[in-house]
mmCIF file of C-alpha atoms in Angstrom:
data_model
loop_
_atom_site.group_PDB
_atom_site.id
_atom_site.type_symbol
_atom_site.label_atom_id
_atom_site.label_comp_id
_atom_site.label_asym_id
_atom_site.label_seq_id
_atom_site.Cartn_x
_atom_site.Cartn_y
_atom_site.Cartn_z
ATOM 1 C CA MET O 27 337.287 -94.315 -110.903
ATOM 2 C CA LEU O 28 335.022 -94.620 -113.371
ATOM 3 C CA SER O 29 333.402 -91.374 -113.881
ATOM 4 C CA CYS O 30 331.384 -88.974 -116.569
ATOM 5 C CA SER O 31 330.117 -84.955 -116.807
ATOM 6 C CA LEU O 32 327.666 -84.490 -118.850
ATOM 7 C CA LEU O 33 327.915 -82.451 -122.375
ATOM 8 C CA ARG O 34 325.860 -80.169 -123.871
ATOM 9 C CA ASN O 35 321.924 -79.915 -124.203
ATOM 10 C CA HIS O 36 321.220 -83.191 -122.662
ATOM 11 C CA ALA O 37 323.026 -84.987 -125.385
ATOM 12 C CA GLY O 38 324.524 -87.352 -123.758
ATOM 13 C CA ILE O 39 327.873 -87.510 -121.343
ATOM 14 C CA LEU O 40 331.879 -87.712 -121.517
ATOM 15 C CA LEU O 41 332.317 -90.798 -120.212
ATOM 16 C CA THR O 42 335.948 -90.743 -118.080
ATOM 17 C CA ASP O 43 339.124 -92.363 -116.862
ATOM 18 C CA TYR O 44 341.901 -94.874 -117.438
ATOM 19 C CA THR O 45 341.815 -98.275 -115.118
ATOM 20 C CA SER O 46 337.743 -98.486 -115.442
ATOM 21 C CA LEU O 47 337.433 -97.457 -118.832
ATOM 22 C CA ARG O 48 340.249 -100.446 -119.480
ATOM 23 C CA TRP O 49 338.162 -102.811 -117.720
ATOM 24 C CA LEU O 50 334.786 -101.874 -118.827
ATOM 25 C CA HIS O 51 336.338 -102.262 -122.559
ATOM 26 C CA ASP O 52 336.827 -105.882 -121.599
ATOM 27 C CA THR O 53 333.597 -107.016 -119.981
ATOM 28 C CA VAL O 54 332.126 -105.075 -122.935
ATOM 29 C CA HIS O 55 334.236 -107.934 -125.303
ATOM 30 C CA ALA O 56 333.171 -110.208 -123.213
ATOM 31 C CA VAL O 57 329.224 -110.018 -122.933
ATOM 32 C CA ASN O 58 329.268 -109.662 -126.912
ATOM 33 C CA GLU O 59 331.368 -112.697 -127.366
ATOM 34 C CA ARG O 60 329.039 -114.661 -124.569
ATOM 35 C CA SER O 61 325.629 -113.407 -123.773
ATOM 36 C CA PRO O 62 322.961 -115.892 -125.166
ATOM 37 C CA LEU O 63 321.245 -111.770 -125.845
ATOM 38 C CA VAL O 64 323.507 -110.362 -127.958
ATOM 39 C CA LYS O 65 322.790 -110.806 -131.230
ATOM 40 C CA ASP O 66 325.400 -108.634 -133.364
ATOM 41 C CA LYS O 67 328.358 -109.837 -132.286
ATOM 42 C CA GLU O 68 330.153 -108.571 -135.419
ATOM 43 C CA LYS O 69 332.213 -105.481 -134.821
ATOM 44 C CA GLU O 70 330.619 -102.733 -136.443
ATOM 45 C CA GLY O 71 327.465 -103.835 -133.306
ATOM 46 C CA LEU O 72 326.445 -100.620 -131.741
ATOM 47 C CA PHE O 73 326.723 -102.704 -128.534
ATOM 48 C CA LEU O 74 330.440 -103.494 -128.793
ATOM 49 C CA ASN O 75 331.107 -100.502 -131.302
ATOM 50 C CA LEU O 76 331.183 -98.374 -126.860
ATOM 51 C CA ALA O 77 333.954 -101.484 -126.521
ATOM 52 C CA TYR O 78 335.630 -99.532 -129.490
ATOM 53 C CA ASP O 79 335.036 -95.771 -128.578
ATOM 54 C CA VAL O 80 336.287 -96.711 -124.912
ATOM 55 C CA ARG O 81 339.577 -98.662 -126.438
ATOM 56 C CA LYS O 82 339.906 -95.339 -128.504
ATOM 57 C CA ALA O 83 339.650 -92.678 -125.020
ATOM 58 C CA TYR O 84 341.947 -94.887 -123.064
ATOM 59 C CA GLU O 85 344.770 -94.632 -125.765
ATOM 60 C CA GLN O 86 344.483 -90.740 -126.463
ATOM 61 C CA GLN O 87 342.749 -90.901 -129.412
ATOM 62 C CA ARG O 88 338.832 -89.105 -127.892
ATOM 63 C CA GLU O 89 339.157 -85.974 -125.433
ATOM 64 C CA ILE O 90 341.323 -85.664 -123.853
ATOM 65 C CA LEU O 91 340.861 -83.106 -120.352
ATOM 66 C CA GLN O 92 343.474 -81.213 -119.416
ATOM 67 C CA PRO O 93 343.998 -80.377 -115.549
ATOM 68 C CA PRO O 94 343.241 -77.347 -113.744
ATOM 69 C CA GLU O 95 345.479 -74.404 -114.395
ATOM 70 C CA ASN O 96 348.439 -74.881 -111.753
ATOM 71 C CA PHE O 97 347.539 -77.990 -110.872
ATOM 72 C CA GLU O 98 349.659 -79.473 -113.805
ATOM 73 C CA GLU O 99 350.099 -82.179 -111.415
ATOM 74 C CA VAL O 100 347.248 -84.058 -111.540
ATOM 75 C CA VAL O 101 346.509 -86.924 -113.773
ATOM 76 C CA ILE O 102 345.352 -86.093 -117.442
ATOM 77 C CA PRO O 103 341.823 -88.174 -117.628
ATOM 78 C CA TYR O 104 340.851 -89.222 -120.695
ATOM 79 C CA GLY O 105 337.455 -89.718 -121.979
ATOM 80 C CA VAL O 106 334.867 -90.618 -124.608
ATOM 81 C CA GLN O 107 330.988 -88.965 -125.307
ATOM 82 C CA ILE O 108 328.250 -90.916 -125.677
ATOM 83 C CA ILE O 109 324.590 -90.171 -126.109
ATOM 84 C CA TRP O 110 321.878 -90.918 -123.906
ATOM 85 C CA PRO O 111 319.775 -93.488 -125.709
ATOM 86 C CA ALA O 112 323.463 -95.384 -126.910
ATOM 87 C CA ILE O 113 324.663 -95.137 -123.206
ATOM 88 C CA LEU O 114 321.955 -96.439 -121.779
ATOM 89 C CA LEU O 115 321.089 -99.700 -123.725
ATOM 90 C CA GLN O 116 325.043 -100.354 -123.484
ATOM 91 C CA GLN O 117 324.648 -100.358 -120.147
ATOM 92 C CA LYS O 118 321.435 -102.257 -120.472
ATOM 93 C CA MET O 119 322.902 -104.851 -121.727
ATOM 94 C CA ILE O 120 325.705 -105.286 -119.616
ATOM 95 C CA ARG O 121 324.132 -105.211 -116.794
ATOM 96 C CA THR O 122 321.902 -108.055 -117.988
ATOM 97 C CA SER O 123 323.940 -110.253 -119.578
ATOM 98 C CA LEU O 124 325.923 -111.249 -116.437
ATOM 99 C CA GLY O 125 323.196 -113.200 -115.271
ATOM 100 C CA TYR O 126 324.068 -115.732 -118.418
ATOM 101 C CA PHE O 127 327.742 -116.673 -117.207
ATOM 102 C CA ASP O 128 330.287 -116.127 -115.071
ATOM 103 C CA HIS O 129 332.343 -113.271 -114.540
ATOM 104 C CA SER O 130 334.796 -111.814 -112.627
ATOM 105 C CA ARG O 131 334.583 -108.911 -109.816
ATOM 106 C CA SER O 132 336.013 -106.143 -112.276
ATOM 107 C CA ASP O 133 333.355 -107.439 -114.635
ATOM 108 C CA GLN O 134 330.511 -106.698 -111.890
ATOM 109 C CA ALA O 135 332.170 -103.554 -110.515
ATOM 110 C CA VAL O 136 331.985 -101.676 -114.320
ATOM 111 C CA ALA O 137 328.568 -102.632 -114.034
ATOM 112 C CA TYR O 138 327.579 -101.156 -111.240
ATOM 113 C CA ALA O 139 329.590 -98.009 -111.280
ATOM 114 C CA LEU O 140 328.288 -97.463 -114.172
ATOM 115 C CA GLU O 141 324.654 -98.099 -114.236
ATOM 116 C CA ALA O 142 325.134 -95.471 -110.627
ATOM 117 C CA ILE O 143 326.519 -93.112 -112.817
ATOM 118 C CA LEU O 144 324.806 -92.678 -115.177
ATOM 119 C CA ASP O 145 321.755 -92.793 -113.682
ATOM 120 C CA GLU O 146 322.765 -89.714 -110.911
ATOM 121 C CA ALA O 147 323.836 -88.145 -114.772
ATOM 122 C CA LEU O 148 320.088 -88.555 -115.192
ATOM 123 C CA LYS O 149 319.096 -87.100 -112.550
ATOM 124 C CA GLU O 150 321.240 -84.220 -112.709
ATOM 125 C CA ASP O 151 320.741 -83.181 -116.598
ATOM 126 C CA PHE O 152 316.903 -83.638 -116.572
ATOM 127 C CA GLY O 153 315.765 -82.690 -113.559
ATOM 128 C CA PRO O 154 312.196 -83.010 -112.574
ATOM 129 C CA GLN O 155 312.225 -85.594 -115.604
ATOM 130 C CA ALA O 156 314.428 -87.818 -114.597
ATOM 131 C CA GLY O 157 312.120 -90.197 -112.960
ATOM 132 C CA GLY O 158 310.105 -91.451 -116.053
ATOM 133 C CA ILE O 159 313.120 -91.752 -117.905
ATOM 134 C CA ILE O 160 314.345 -94.360 -115.200
ATOM 135 C CA ASP O 161 311.626 -95.588 -115.430
ATOM 136 C CA GLN O 162 311.484 -96.466 -119.271
ATOM 137 C CA TRP O 163 315.332 -97.442 -119.156
ATOM 138 C CA ASN O 164 314.453 -99.954 -115.946
ATOM 139 C CA ARG O 165 311.611 -101.256 -118.247
ATOM 140 C CA ILE O 166 313.318 -101.770 -121.507
ATOM 141 C CA ASN O 167 313.742 -106.057 -122.213
ATOM 142 C CA LEU O 168 316.608 -106.733 -123.755
ATOM 143 C CA ALA O 169 315.042 -110.501 -124.668
ATOM 144 C CA TYR O 170 313.307 -109.047 -127.479
ATOM 145 C CA ARG O 171 316.176 -109.365 -130.299
ATOM 146 C CA ASP O 172 315.701 -106.447 -132.562
ATOM 147 C CA VAL O 173 315.751 -103.689 -129.295
ATOM 148 C CA PHE O 174 319.208 -103.023 -130.539
ATOM 149 C CA GLU O 175 318.942 -102.769 -134.433
ATOM 150 C CA GLN O 176 316.146 -100.287 -133.054
ATOM 151 C CA LEU O 177 318.385 -97.718 -131.647
ATOM 152 C CA TYR O 178 320.446 -96.762 -134.869
ATOM 153 C CA THR O 179 316.640 -94.484 -135.912
ATOM 154 C CA ARG O 180 316.101 -94.007 -131.811
ATOM 155 C CA ALA O 181 319.457 -92.208 -131.838
ATOM 156 C CA ALA O 182 319.658 -90.527 -135.170
ATOM 157 C CA LEU O 183 316.013 -88.984 -133.804
ATOM 158 C CA PHE O 184 317.533 -87.914 -130.743
ATOM 159 C CA SER O 185 320.365 -86.377 -132.147
ATOM 160 C CA SER O 186 318.882 -83.868 -134.645
ATOM 161 C CA TRP O 187 316.431 -82.745 -131.786
ATOM 162 C CA THR O 188 316.702 -79.478 -129.752
ATOM 163 C CA LYS O 189 317.495 -79.376 -126.329
ATOM 164 C CA SER O 190 314.721 -78.533 -124.796
ATOM 165 C CA GLN O 191 313.265 -81.478 -127.173
ATOM 166 C CA ARG O 192 315.227 -84.056 -125.528
ATOM 167 C CA LYS O 193 314.518 -82.931 -122.380
ATOM 168 C CA ARG O 194 310.344 -82.891 -123.063
ATOM 169 C CA GLN O 195 311.121 -86.897 -124.724
ATOM 170 C CA PHE O 196 313.603 -89.187 -123.909
ATOM 171 C CA ALA O 197 311.335 -90.803 -121.931
ATOM 172 C CA ASP O 198 308.770 -91.494 -124.782
ATOM 173 C CA LEU O 199 311.450 -92.219 -126.924
ATOM 174 C CA LEU O 200 312.362 -94.708 -124.186
ATOM 175 C CA ALA O 201 309.384 -95.971 -124.576
ATOM 176 C CA SER O 202 309.407 -97.225 -127.590
ATOM 177 C CA PHE O 203 311.536 -99.744 -127.595
ATOM 178 C CA ASP O 204 308.744 -101.644 -126.250
ATOM 179 C CA PRO O 205 307.101 -103.924 -128.661
ATOM 180 C CA MET O 206 304.148 -103.376 -128.574
ATOM 181 C CA TYR O 207 304.316 -99.398 -128.916
ATOM 182 C CA THR O 208 303.202 -99.511 -133.086
ATOM 183 C CA SER O 209 299.923 -101.433 -131.328
ATOM 184 C CA TYR O 210 299.109 -99.033 -128.361
ATOM 185 C CA TYR O 211 300.426 -96.100 -130.337
ATOM 186 C CA ALA O 212 297.211 -95.407 -131.530
ATOM 187 C CA LEU O 213 294.803 -96.434 -128.581
ATOM 188 C CA ARG O 214 297.139 -94.278 -126.654
ATOM 189 C CA VAL O 215 296.966 -90.632 -128.822
ATOM 190 C CA SER O 216 293.661 -91.184 -128.934
ATOM 191 C CA ASN O 217 292.859 -91.028 -124.615
ATOM 192 C CA GLY O 218 295.332 -87.579 -124.819
ATOM 193 C CA TYR O 219 298.794 -88.535 -124.020
ATOM 194 C CA LYS O 220 300.988 -86.431 -125.646
ATOM 195 C CA ASN O 221 304.393 -86.074 -126.894
ATOM 196 C CA LEU O 222 304.447 -89.270 -127.972
ATOM 197 C CA ILE O 223 306.784 -90.652 -131.481
ATOM 198 C CA SER O 224 305.051 -92.027 -134.389
ATOM 199 C CA PRO O 225 306.460 -95.327 -135.577
ATOM 200 C CA ASP O 226 306.342 -93.608 -138.581
ATOM 201 C CA GLU O 227 308.798 -90.969 -137.692
ATOM 202 C CA PHE O 228 311.303 -93.606 -136.562
ATOM 203 C CA GLU O 229 311.147 -95.282 -140.073
ATOM 204 C CA THR O 230 311.602 -91.255 -142.015
ATOM 205 C CA TRP O 231 315.406 -91.816 -140.232
ATOM 206 C CA ALA O 232 315.923 -95.563 -140.916
ATOM 207 C CA ASP O 233 318.228 -95.055 -144.390
ATOM 208 C CA PHE O 234 320.114 -91.430 -142.337
ATOM 209 C CA GLU O 235 323.665 -91.303 -140.388
ATOM 210 C CA TRP O 236 322.908 -89.619 -136.550
ATOM 211 C CA PRO O 237 323.128 -86.127 -136.871
ATOM 212 C CA ASP O 238 325.890 -83.966 -134.785
ATOM 213 C CA PRO O 239 324.356 -83.668 -131.207
ATOM 214 C CA ARG O 240 326.009 -80.809 -130.526
ATOM 215 C CA TRP O 241 327.347 -81.799 -127.716
#
């Protein structure tokens, strides 16, 4: 069964399992090949990178979780660490894209299972702020072709933040995927909105690798 545990500093999740990770790998490839929403279908694309990460996990080249002491007979699960902005957009791509082509029951099972565990993990990790984060996650519209291009700068900025910054500003970071964000940023600031992130701040991360998220 697909499951996850939280990483330190509100950085993201450790996605774990074996069979379900294989299903997730296959589903990501199906979406990448057949969804009209995926514009960057090359192997270095941030969406397809999820398939690469989970394959490395079940090939035991990522995190290997040891069983509790005196329970050596427990099956050892394998996992992969993924930061919050990336996994939320990757899940959104899977869930939305399945509406565009015929798919298997395992594809649907993976999509719903991933959505459910992310919803619960957000509530556990961010507490009172989780509602606003989930609302912004649900509002992301993948019909706009530059959403995953924007993920590079958003994920880099998120990785550079402290634990308290992530808790305070993650919802506002997700809000910045709105195609009208640049237009309404100045208006909202003038109306007293707090914690909004300047579009110029995202641009400063355009040519940088993601910092260590300290997870």
